[in-house]
XYZ file of C-alpha atoms in Angstrom:
656
model
C -69.090 -37.627 153.544
C -71.125 -34.449 153.817
C -73.553 -33.323 151.124
C -71.182 -30.511 150.086
C -68.287 -32.993 149.764
C -70.415 -35.343 147.625
C -71.460 -32.404 145.472
C -67.827 -31.375 144.992
C -66.754 -34.936 144.099
C -69.541 -35.409 141.521
C -69.050 -32.031 139.854
C -66.210 -33.054 137.446
C -68.350 -35.798 135.898
C -71.231 -33.365 135.531
C -69.001 -30.819 133.809
C -67.724 -33.535 131.442
C -71.273 -34.461 130.455
C -72.380 -30.892 129.896
C -69.250 -30.208 127.817
C -70.312 -33.070 125.542
C -73.782 -31.596 124.974
C -72.358 -28.132 124.202
C -72.838 -28.533 120.400
C -76.589 -28.893 120.979
C -76.743 -25.892 123.351
C -75.993 -23.018 121.013
C -79.274 -21.276 121.905
C -78.769 -21.624 125.666
C -77.111 -18.894 127.749
C -73.601 -20.128 128.537
C -73.253 -18.829 132.097
C -76.769 -19.017 133.533
C -77.870 -22.045 131.495
C -75.158 -24.508 130.514
C -72.515 -23.774 133.160
C -74.900 -23.146 136.065
C -76.916 -26.293 135.246
C -73.694 -28.332 135.196
C -72.902 -27.042 138.693
C -76.369 -27.784 140.055
C -76.909 -31.180 138.385
C -75.208 -33.223 141.165
C -77.745 -31.743 143.616
C -80.714 -32.869 141.499
C -81.003 -36.374 142.953
C -80.902 -35.279 146.610
C -83.364 -32.457 145.914
C -85.795 -34.900 144.266
C -85.400 -37.135 147.340
C -86.187 -34.168 149.636
C -82.786 -34.387 151.309
C -82.798 -31.617 153.909
C -79.027 -31.276 153.690
C -79.367 -30.009 150.114
C -81.546 -27.126 151.258
C -79.236 -26.324 154.169
C -76.153 -26.157 151.949
C -77.916 -24.057 149.312
C -79.128 -21.611 151.951
C -75.569 -21.343 153.241
C -74.195 -20.681 149.743
C -76.861 -18.430 148.170
C -79.029 -17.197 151.030
C -82.597 -16.218 150.203
C -82.431 -17.598 146.650
C -82.100 -21.153 147.949
C -85.861 -21.662 147.805
C -86.035 -20.601 144.158
C -83.167 -22.926 143.217
C -84.729 -25.867 145.071
C -87.982 -25.302 143.187
C -86.224 -25.108 139.823
C -83.989 -28.154 140.363
C -86.890 -30.189 141.728
C -88.731 -29.605 138.449
C -85.852 -30.691 136.219
C -86.439 -33.650 133.868
C -83.769 -36.231 133.003
C -82.828 -34.205 129.918
C -79.816 -32.082 130.883
C -80.179 -29.755 127.914
C -83.832 -29.095 128.761
C -82.787 -28.394 132.354
C -80.135 -25.899 131.215
C -82.609 -24.149 128.958
C -85.232 -23.929 131.744
C -82.656 -22.542 134.173
C -81.537 -19.902 131.658
C -85.155 -18.824 131.136
C -85.691 -18.427 134.890
C -82.415 -16.529 135.297
C -83.342 -14.114 132.498
C -86.313 -12.981 134.596
C -84.528 -12.560 137.937
C -81.429 -10.529 138.720
C -81.313 -12.069 142.210
C -81.266 -15.567 140.743
C -78.416 -14.649 138.381
C -76.418 -13.322 141.316
C -76.984 -16.582 143.190
C -75.896 -18.679 140.191
C -72.716 -16.641 139.794
C -71.980 -17.211 143.488
C -72.244 -20.992 142.971
C -70.072 -20.880 139.842
C -67.370 -18.957 141.673
C -67.655 -21.118 144.830
C -66.843 -24.288 142.859
C -64.410 -22.575 140.412
C -66.657 -24.072 137.752
C -65.695 -21.663 134.958
C -62.071 -22.798 135.007
C -62.950 -26.490 135.326
C -65.522 -26.322 132.550
C -63.139 -24.454 130.242
C -60.514 -27.175 130.750
C -63.005 -29.839 129.718
C -64.068 -27.870 126.664
C -60.426 -27.395 125.720
C -59.964 -31.164 125.492
C -61.802 -30.890 122.203
C -58.710 -29.403 120.557
C -56.920 -31.533 117.994
C -53.422 -29.989 117.709
C -51.130 -30.890 114.840
C -47.388 -30.944 115.519
C -45.584 -28.076 113.862
C -48.785 -26.200 113.015
C -49.261 -22.533 113.821
C -52.973 -22.936 114.391
C -55.354 -25.512 115.769
C -58.777 -26.480 114.483
C -61.455 -25.994 117.108
C -63.739 -28.887 117.916
C -67.516 -28.628 117.841
C -67.625 -28.407 121.643
C -65.283 -25.428 121.699
C -67.099 -23.772 118.826
C -70.419 -24.065 120.595
C -68.978 -22.636 123.806
C -67.369 -19.725 122.013
C -70.615 -18.953 120.223
C -72.349 -18.770 123.579
C -69.580 -16.837 125.305
C -68.324 -14.473 122.665
C -71.144 -14.095 120.211
C -69.022 -15.562 117.389
C -71.115 -16.515 114.373
C -68.577 -17.695 111.782
C -67.638 -20.914 113.564
C -67.053 -23.099 110.498
C -63.596 -21.663 109.871
C -62.767 -20.742 113.453
C -59.137 -21.475 114.453
C -56.940 -20.417 117.347
C -53.481 -19.089 116.467
C -50.719 -20.129 118.836
C -48.013 -17.974 120.316
C -44.873 -19.669 118.957
C -42.756 -18.198 121.742
C -44.223 -20.847 123.991
C -42.382 -23.471 121.938
C -39.168 -21.599 121.085
C -38.261 -21.282 124.739
C -37.523 -25.037 124.844
C -35.273 -25.857 121.830
C -33.860 -29.100 123.279
C -37.196 -30.858 123.552
C -37.820 -33.851 121.300
C -40.404 -33.703 118.518
C -42.718 -35.914 120.591
C -42.363 -33.710 123.653
C -42.809 -30.633 121.480
C -46.144 -31.917 120.181
C -47.297 -32.680 123.706
C -46.262 -29.211 124.825
C -48.173 -27.711 121.915
C -51.332 -29.475 123.004
C -50.835 -28.322 126.604
C -50.328 -24.731 125.440
C -53.526 -24.905 123.414
C -55.453 -26.245 126.399
C -54.155 -23.438 128.602
C -54.871 -20.745 126.038
C -58.457 -21.831 125.458
C -59.212 -22.290 129.136
C -57.804 -18.862 129.879
C -59.600 -17.266 126.924
C -63.019 -18.534 127.948
C -62.624 -17.554 131.596
C -61.155 -14.135 130.797
C -63.778 -13.324 128.167
C -66.720 -14.408 130.262
C -65.741 -13.190 133.708
C -62.800 -10.794 133.609
C -63.108 -8.686 130.449
C -66.634 -7.408 131.194
C -65.424 -6.153 134.572
C -62.292 -4.416 133.246
C -63.485 -2.887 129.986
C -65.312 0.416 130.531
C -68.778 0.271 129.021
C -69.801 2.967 126.579
C -72.498 5.263 127.913
C -74.960 7.637 126.285
C -73.943 11.287 126.236
C -76.917 13.207 124.838
C -79.192 15.745 126.477
C -82.017 13.260 125.911
C -80.896 9.626 125.880
C -83.291 7.029 124.439
C -82.338 3.350 124.345
C -84.374 0.828 122.356
C -83.790 -2.647 123.793
C -84.172 -5.977 122.066
C -87.596 -7.442 122.675
C -87.670 -10.387 125.033
C -89.056 -13.568 123.425
C -91.589 -15.382 125.617
C -93.366 -18.680 125.258
C -96.349 -18.653 122.909
C -99.012 -21.139 121.911
C -97.286 -23.712 119.744
C -94.796 -21.238 118.263
C -91.205 -20.309 119.138
C -89.485 -16.989 118.394
C -85.911 -17.365 117.147
C -83.177 -14.853 118.122
C -83.085 -13.594 114.522
C -86.847 -13.014 114.586
C -86.587 -11.097 117.861
C -83.845 -8.901 116.425
C -85.864 -8.217 113.294
C -89.001 -7.143 115.158
C -86.899 -5.064 117.590
C -85.395 -3.214 114.629
C -88.908 -2.444 113.394
C -89.683 -0.748 116.724
C -86.412 1.190 116.626
C -86.801 2.381 113.036
C -90.400 3.471 113.600
C -89.494 5.517 116.683
C -86.534 7.182 114.950
C -88.677 8.173 111.984
C -91.479 9.611 114.103
C -89.162 11.488 116.457
C -87.366 13.055 113.511
C -90.705 14.123 112.026
C -91.898 15.581 115.323
C -88.753 17.664 115.682
C -89.005 18.916 112.108
C -92.635 19.987 112.575
C -92.129 21.656 115.940
C -92.425 25.444 115.979
C -89.131 27.114 116.942
C -90.791 28.945 119.812
C -91.976 25.693 121.382
C -88.758 23.822 121.050
C -86.198 23.835 123.812
C -82.509 24.019 122.894
C -82.383 20.503 121.503
C -80.404 19.830 118.384
C -80.195 16.522 116.586
C -76.889 15.847 118.351
C -78.513 16.411 121.735
C -80.966 13.541 121.203
C -79.182 10.211 121.251
C -80.968 6.969 120.336
C -79.366 3.570 120.770
C -80.421 0.662 118.596
C -81.490 -2.736 119.987
C -78.154 -4.240 118.961
C -76.332 -1.697 121.088
C -78.720 -1.610 124.024
C -79.126 -5.383 124.306
C -82.004 -7.300 125.839
C -83.575 -6.327 129.150
C -86.342 -7.732 131.318
C -88.666 -5.907 133.723
C -86.262 -6.994 136.479
C -83.077 -5.747 134.771
C -84.229 -2.657 132.869
C -83.438 -0.200 135.669
C -79.927 -1.577 136.118
C -79.246 -1.460 132.377
C -80.625 2.069 132.047
C -78.405 3.279 134.848
C -75.342 1.560 133.380
C -75.678 3.258 129.976
C -76.904 6.649 131.276
C -80.303 6.440 129.550
C -83.292 8.675 130.260
C -85.799 6.281 128.697
C -85.568 2.615 127.713
C -88.105 1.224 125.252
C -88.471 -2.522 125.801
C -91.112 -5.238 125.849
C -92.063 -8.835 125.153
C -92.492 -10.665 121.866
C -94.271 -13.950 121.223
C -96.048 -15.778 118.449
C -98.997 -18.125 118.200
C -100.035 -20.826 115.773
C -103.488 -21.810 114.554
C -103.903 -19.130 113.398
C -100.353 -17.869 112.949
C -99.943 -14.526 114.716
C -97.140 -12.361 116.150
C -97.663 -10.152 119.194
C -95.607 -7.408 120.875
C -96.291 -5.913 124.323
C -94.297 -2.626 124.421
C -93.304 -0.704 127.544
C -91.034 2.165 128.520
C -88.852 2.703 131.560
C -88.268 6.318 132.624
C -85.134 6.799 134.726
C -84.270 9.359 137.375
C -81.052 10.476 135.675
C -82.102 14.140 135.665
C -84.000 14.238 138.937
C -83.433 11.801 141.776
C -85.958 13.266 144.230
C -89.019 11.375 145.399
C -91.289 14.119 144.043
C -91.222 12.740 140.499
C -91.852 9.082 141.204
C -95.039 9.192 139.145
C -92.703 9.716 136.185
C -89.984 7.211 136.900
C -90.277 3.474 136.548
C -91.957 1.206 134.025
C -95.083 2.243 132.112
C -97.033 0.073 129.705
C -96.958 1.554 126.228
C -100.508 0.469 125.579
C -101.859 -3.038 125.130
C -100.172 -5.631 122.923
C -100.132 -5.095 119.153
C -100.322 -7.999 116.704
C -99.881 -8.983 113.089
C -100.912 -12.042 111.119
C -98.137 -14.483 110.334
C -94.793 -15.620 111.755
C -92.304 -13.016 113.125
C -90.014 -13.671 110.155
C -92.731 -12.814 107.651
C -93.107 -9.446 105.963
C -96.853 -9.396 106.583
C -96.464 -9.608 110.365
C -93.726 -6.979 110.452
C -95.673 -4.617 108.226
C -98.781 -4.935 110.394
C -96.768 -4.339 113.563
C -95.108 -1.291 112.028
C -98.499 0.179 111.081
C -99.943 -0.403 114.561
C -96.854 0.973 116.287
C -96.862 4.114 114.152
C -99.445 6.050 116.175
C -97.832 4.988 119.440
C -94.405 6.095 118.279
C -95.882 9.459 117.214
C -97.334 9.872 120.700
C -94.116 8.603 122.279
C -91.985 11.127 120.386
C -94.135 13.977 121.745
C -93.935 12.450 125.199
C -90.137 12.190 125.097
C -89.753 15.852 124.178
C -92.234 16.764 126.919
C -90.259 14.746 129.434
C -87.072 16.570 128.529
C -88.836 19.932 128.917
C -90.313 18.855 132.258
C -86.962 17.972 133.776
C -85.587 21.271 132.462
C -88.284 23.125 134.432
C -90.146 24.190 131.277
C -93.550 23.076 132.552
C -95.677 24.966 130.049
C -93.767 23.392 127.181
C -93.933 19.999 128.861
C -97.691 20.246 129.411
C -98.225 21.155 125.762
C -96.138 18.183 124.607
C -97.860 15.716 126.955
C -101.279 16.972 125.889
C -100.301 16.660 122.222
C -99.144 13.102 122.928
C -102.493 12.217 124.523
C -104.304 13.638 121.477
C -102.022 12.114 118.829
C -103.880 11.126 115.681
C -104.726 7.450 115.604
C -103.884 6.926 119.270
C -106.803 4.850 120.475
C -105.156 2.742 123.155
C -106.652 3.627 126.563
C -103.598 2.633 128.576
C -101.227 4.805 126.612
C -103.664 7.709 126.621
C -104.011 7.336 130.393
C -100.259 7.520 130.859
C -100.019 10.682 128.756
C -102.860 12.312 130.732
C -101.083 11.462 133.981
C -97.952 13.280 132.861
C -99.967 16.236 131.545
C -101.680 16.543 134.928
C -98.401 16.586 136.816
C -96.980 19.273 134.518
C -100.155 21.345 135.009
C -99.816 20.994 138.757
C -96.267 22.292 138.570
C -97.610 25.359 136.770
C -100.162 25.930 139.532
C -103.087 25.092 137.237
C -104.811 22.891 139.791
C -108.093 22.631 137.898
C -106.313 21.382 134.773
C -104.254 18.965 136.880
C -107.366 17.443 138.451
C -109.084 17.146 135.074
C -106.073 15.340 133.598
C -105.858 12.896 136.513
C -109.570 12.145 136.253
C -109.244 11.661 132.482
C -106.331 9.275 133.085
C -108.434 7.162 135.449
C -111.439 7.218 133.120
C -109.240 6.006 130.293
C -107.541 3.283 132.338
C -109.084 2.535 135.764
C -106.074 0.331 136.504
C -103.582 3.200 136.365
C -102.403 3.082 139.972
C -100.260 6.181 139.626
C -103.212 8.227 138.385
C -105.267 7.157 141.420
C -102.393 8.113 143.700
C -101.854 11.480 141.991
C -105.542 12.384 142.205
C -105.563 11.432 145.899
C -102.547 13.720 146.422
C -104.440 16.512 144.681
C -107.423 16.114 147.030
C -105.198 15.974 150.112
C -103.239 19.139 149.406
C -106.359 20.956 148.256
C -108.163 20.061 151.506
C -105.644 19.832 154.342
C -105.292 23.483 155.318
C -103.259 23.366 158.556
C -105.011 20.183 159.713
C -106.730 22.176 162.436
C -110.450 22.158 163.210
C -110.881 25.723 162.035
C -109.261 24.897 158.710
C -111.204 21.827 157.687
C -114.589 22.525 159.234
C -117.401 23.540 156.852
C -117.053 27.161 155.921
C -113.306 27.209 156.620
C -110.726 28.180 154.025
C -109.964 24.571 153.081
C -111.971 22.109 150.994
C -114.146 20.805 153.854
C -113.747 17.390 155.535
C -115.142 15.621 152.485
C -112.009 16.581 150.562
C -109.847 14.648 153.019
C -112.216 11.694 152.847
C -111.969 11.818 149.046
C -108.171 11.770 149.318
C -108.384 8.783 151.655
C -110.627 6.898 149.221
C -108.190 7.615 146.402
C -105.189 6.314 148.319
C -107.112 3.211 149.381
C -108.235 2.516 145.814
C -104.616 2.737 144.693
C -103.441 0.432 147.495
C -106.113 -2.143 146.633
C -104.473 -2.636 143.216
C -101.837 -5.377 143.055
C -99.735 -3.059 140.878
C -99.221 -0.758 143.875
C -96.850 -3.355 145.347
C -94.805 -3.449 142.147
C -94.393 0.176 141.058
C -91.295 2.042 142.161
C -91.915 3.820 145.451
C -95.612 2.986 145.741
C -95.186 0.544 148.683
C -93.901 3.565 150.609
C -95.813 6.501 149.130
C -99.344 5.067 149.241
C -99.316 3.914 152.914
C -97.637 7.191 153.811
C -100.432 9.115 152.073
C -103.076 7.109 153.933
C -101.335 7.565 157.287
C -100.798 11.280 156.723
C -104.505 11.727 155.924
C -105.520 9.858 159.090
C -103.260 12.128 161.155
C -104.779 15.242 159.589
C -108.333 14.006 160.153
C -107.522 13.131 163.773
C -105.852 16.454 164.523
C -108.757 18.327 162.967
C -111.296 16.448 165.043
C -113.098 15.025 162.009
C -112.520 11.399 163.046
C -110.198 9.867 165.637
C -108.012 7.599 163.485
C -104.764 7.632 165.460
C -104.419 3.847 165.567
C -104.968 3.509 161.817
C -102.450 6.299 161.232
C -99.836 4.440 163.264
C -100.347 1.196 161.319
C -100.144 2.867 157.906
C -97.075 4.937 158.753
C -95.317 1.849 160.065
C -96.262 0.091 156.827
C -94.650 2.922 154.861
C -91.464 2.668 156.926
C -91.454 -1.102 156.407
C -91.706 -0.534 152.656
C -88.750 1.834 152.868
C -86.686 -0.674 154.830
C -87.423 -3.354 152.219
C -86.456 -1.140 149.244
C -83.116 -1.447 147.493
C -80.369 1.092 148.155
C -81.127 3.190 145.087
C -84.821 3.530 145.933
C -84.018 4.173 149.592
C -81.873 7.124 148.601
C -84.804 8.661 146.734
C -87.353 7.937 149.467
C -85.382 8.861 152.554
C -87.240 12.138 153.006
C -90.608 10.380 152.748
C -89.442 7.923 155.422
C -88.280 10.871 157.528
C -91.745 12.447 157.323
C -93.362 9.105 158.216
C -91.216 8.926 161.374
C -92.077 12.552 162.131
C -95.809 11.871 161.867
C -95.417 8.840 164.134
C -93.892 11.285 166.611
C -97.176 13.221 166.489
C -99.207 10.013 166.856
C -97.247 8.846 169.915
C -97.472 12.112 171.880
C -99.402 11.605 175.146
C -102.902 12.891 175.721
C -103.965 15.070 178.633
C -105.605 12.038 180.269
C -102.389 9.965 180.465
C -100.881 9.554 183.959
C -97.355 10.990 184.415
C -95.446 7.715 184.027
C -97.355 6.810 180.836
C -96.954 10.339 179.477
C -93.188 10.268 180.037
C -92.867 6.910 178.286
C -94.887 8.151 175.321
C -92.836 11.331 175.104
C -89.601 9.365 174.847
C -91.092 7.062 172.181
C -92.269 10.082 170.198
C -88.838 11.660 170.576
C -87.226 8.541 169.152
C -89.276 8.988 165.979
C -88.002 12.555 165.568
C -84.453 11.268 166.035
C -85.070 8.777 163.229
C -86.433 11.583 161.056
C -83.280 13.632 161.684
C -81.080 10.731 160.613
C -82.873 10.465 157.250
C -83.909 13.953 156.143
C -81.707 15.984 153.786
C -83.553 19.289 154.225
C -82.253 21.813 156.757
C -85.697 23.371 157.173
C -87.159 20.017 158.173
C -84.262 19.521 160.598
C -85.367 22.771 162.166
C -88.863 21.383 162.709
C -87.606 18.021 164.074
C -85.287 19.768 166.541
C -88.128 22.025 167.653
C -90.272 18.928 168.279
C -87.473 17.482 170.422
C -87.306 20.814 172.243
C -91.016 20.524 173.018
C -90.551 16.960 174.321
C -87.584 17.899 176.553
C -89.621 20.835 177.817
C -92.495 18.499 178.745
C -89.991 16.228 180.486
C -88.633 19.185 182.480
C -85.097 19.200 181.062
C -84.899 22.877 180.098
C -81.202 22.775 179.242
C -81.689 20.113 176.551
C -84.850 21.843 175.372
C -82.934 25.100 174.952
C -80.169 23.323 173.000
C -82.775 21.739 170.703
C -84.489 25.081 170.041
C -81.090 26.625 169.291
C -80.389 23.899 166.702
C -83.839 24.504 165.219
C -83.022 28.189 164.744
C -79.653 27.339 163.170
C -81.256 24.981 160.645
C -84.208 27.231 159.807
C -83.090 30.876 160.049
C -86.426 32.097 158.637
C -88.116 30.890 161.834
C -85.356 32.136 164.124
C -87.548 34.721 165.860
C -90.154 32.053 166.646
C -87.573 29.717 168.155
C -85.960 32.559 170.102
C -89.377 33.241 171.581
C -89.581 29.630 172.734
C -86.141 29.937 174.326
C -87.313 33.019 176.210
C -90.311 31.096 177.558
C -87.922 28.361 178.702
C -85.877 30.878 180.644
C -88.984 31.982 182.528
C -89.944 28.363 183.309
C -86.424 27.587 184.505
C -86.588 30.460 187.009
C -89.864 29.067 188.324
C -88.018 25.871 189.337
C -88.797 22.187 188.861
C -86.067 21.539 186.303
C -84.886 17.956 185.722
C -82.074 16.224 183.868
C -83.146 13.316 181.660
C -81.211 10.938 179.464
C -80.678 12.116 175.883
C -83.385 10.852 173.539
C -81.208 10.618 170.435
C -78.273 9.037 172.280
C -74.973 10.754 172.684
């Protein structure tokens, strides 16, 4: 018998056992805790014994998440309920793990089998129109459906099931009643848990500015546990404080400063409506409900002394602008360091202290939210004023939050062309929080664009119109400081943008003759492309033009030098051409297509294929009409070279 066959044969007994412990599992997630643990329990023994077949089967069933599941199962104690709770905690932190667990549940049809075992808890009475639900069923329904009034819970039967068989004896009728109840409950649990969520359209936010306040996520503390009721209560404190401050900010705003936002245009969802999110799931939830900003965070408590702590954060979505140019805005931002209050989360003292400490942050956040709306509407002056007001909010003394506000103020200033103000804001953001990786990146970008000129020797040499070579070196230091921070690997887009910035600076320095850093440029640009390839589909869509530019710069890096022999030069030209082909496949900008086609025209010209070079220059002119005269001039030069002879025909670089 194979491992998979043994697993399948032992699963019914495991489901029976977990159905029996359901009454003690009311605080455990039904799908990713109780049900998934029941499915995995038969694999526990082989995993503990380091049976290689267990790993092979898991890899076949769940792919890359097999390693995580092996680690979790290997750490399980003998207590099944503790194992279910531990699995649910792990799943809450990982969307990939939840997907893997659902795949296992569906592979073994565990939802149906488990529902049948739960339904055995029914105790039907002949002739009755309803059936009392056993403790096992009650516990399952609490987990599945969120039912709270389980003491009087009954299931009403459809009497038509019985009427269709009038000749049956009373004994057979009672048996049929029990069978009908079993079927109804099994179907109800499976439909509610797995079918209804997929069929029912979810309500989405419809305001001009959509703000969702999520339930805080309880985490393990020192000798203290946060109950679901406590988490809801503290989450409501956050929600109420934000609503009050945002309303006050709107009321105090001068009419001339306020964009066309009415109270109906600003929509705020409560924690009960938004639900709970984790850092791993917040983007998915925000996208599902059409939110612009999600306010979320972690909650925990400590004993000896008794204390409650909240670590707030916000997630800014790309609902209003999906380009890569605003990635310093989008993603998760810490809303300052953790706030705390003496006492247990249920106590009034702790909640009052948290409310008082959150007050200044919510005042700053309300200004920030209005600034964000103005920014995405193109009202940069209004946005800069709001971001600056947020950074200077009375009582705001948290350096991390102040740093975030300065970062946004700097970006808005840059959009207005106030480069001095932008630099000052970025530097203030770093001074306030040296760990703000986005501020380091933004300041490096400022130095690069202020110093690059045309990346020619005449532009960056001392006395030229650009900021001197030291400006490029300053940009390079800024990018490298950002990349040295572990957070750079975690922030949206940074694994692509930072290496791209470093590689682009190396190319500019090499072209300008400041330092020959071609090899370093190649490595960094390849790193940026690797980061793009590893990104999820949504992030790839936003970063495709950055990846296109990285391929384009690799085309520059791979061009042959004058010292290369002909065979080496031809090989390098074709490699460089392949990078421009890759850039064409990614870029969404016609003007950039014009440049990439012109680069291919240059390469075909070097290879001696004037016909393909002419076709490439023609495509360049079609994509970038503003440069048409320049490209027509290149086509005229080609005609002269063709008359001089020596033309060749080479294989297409971009394929057919």
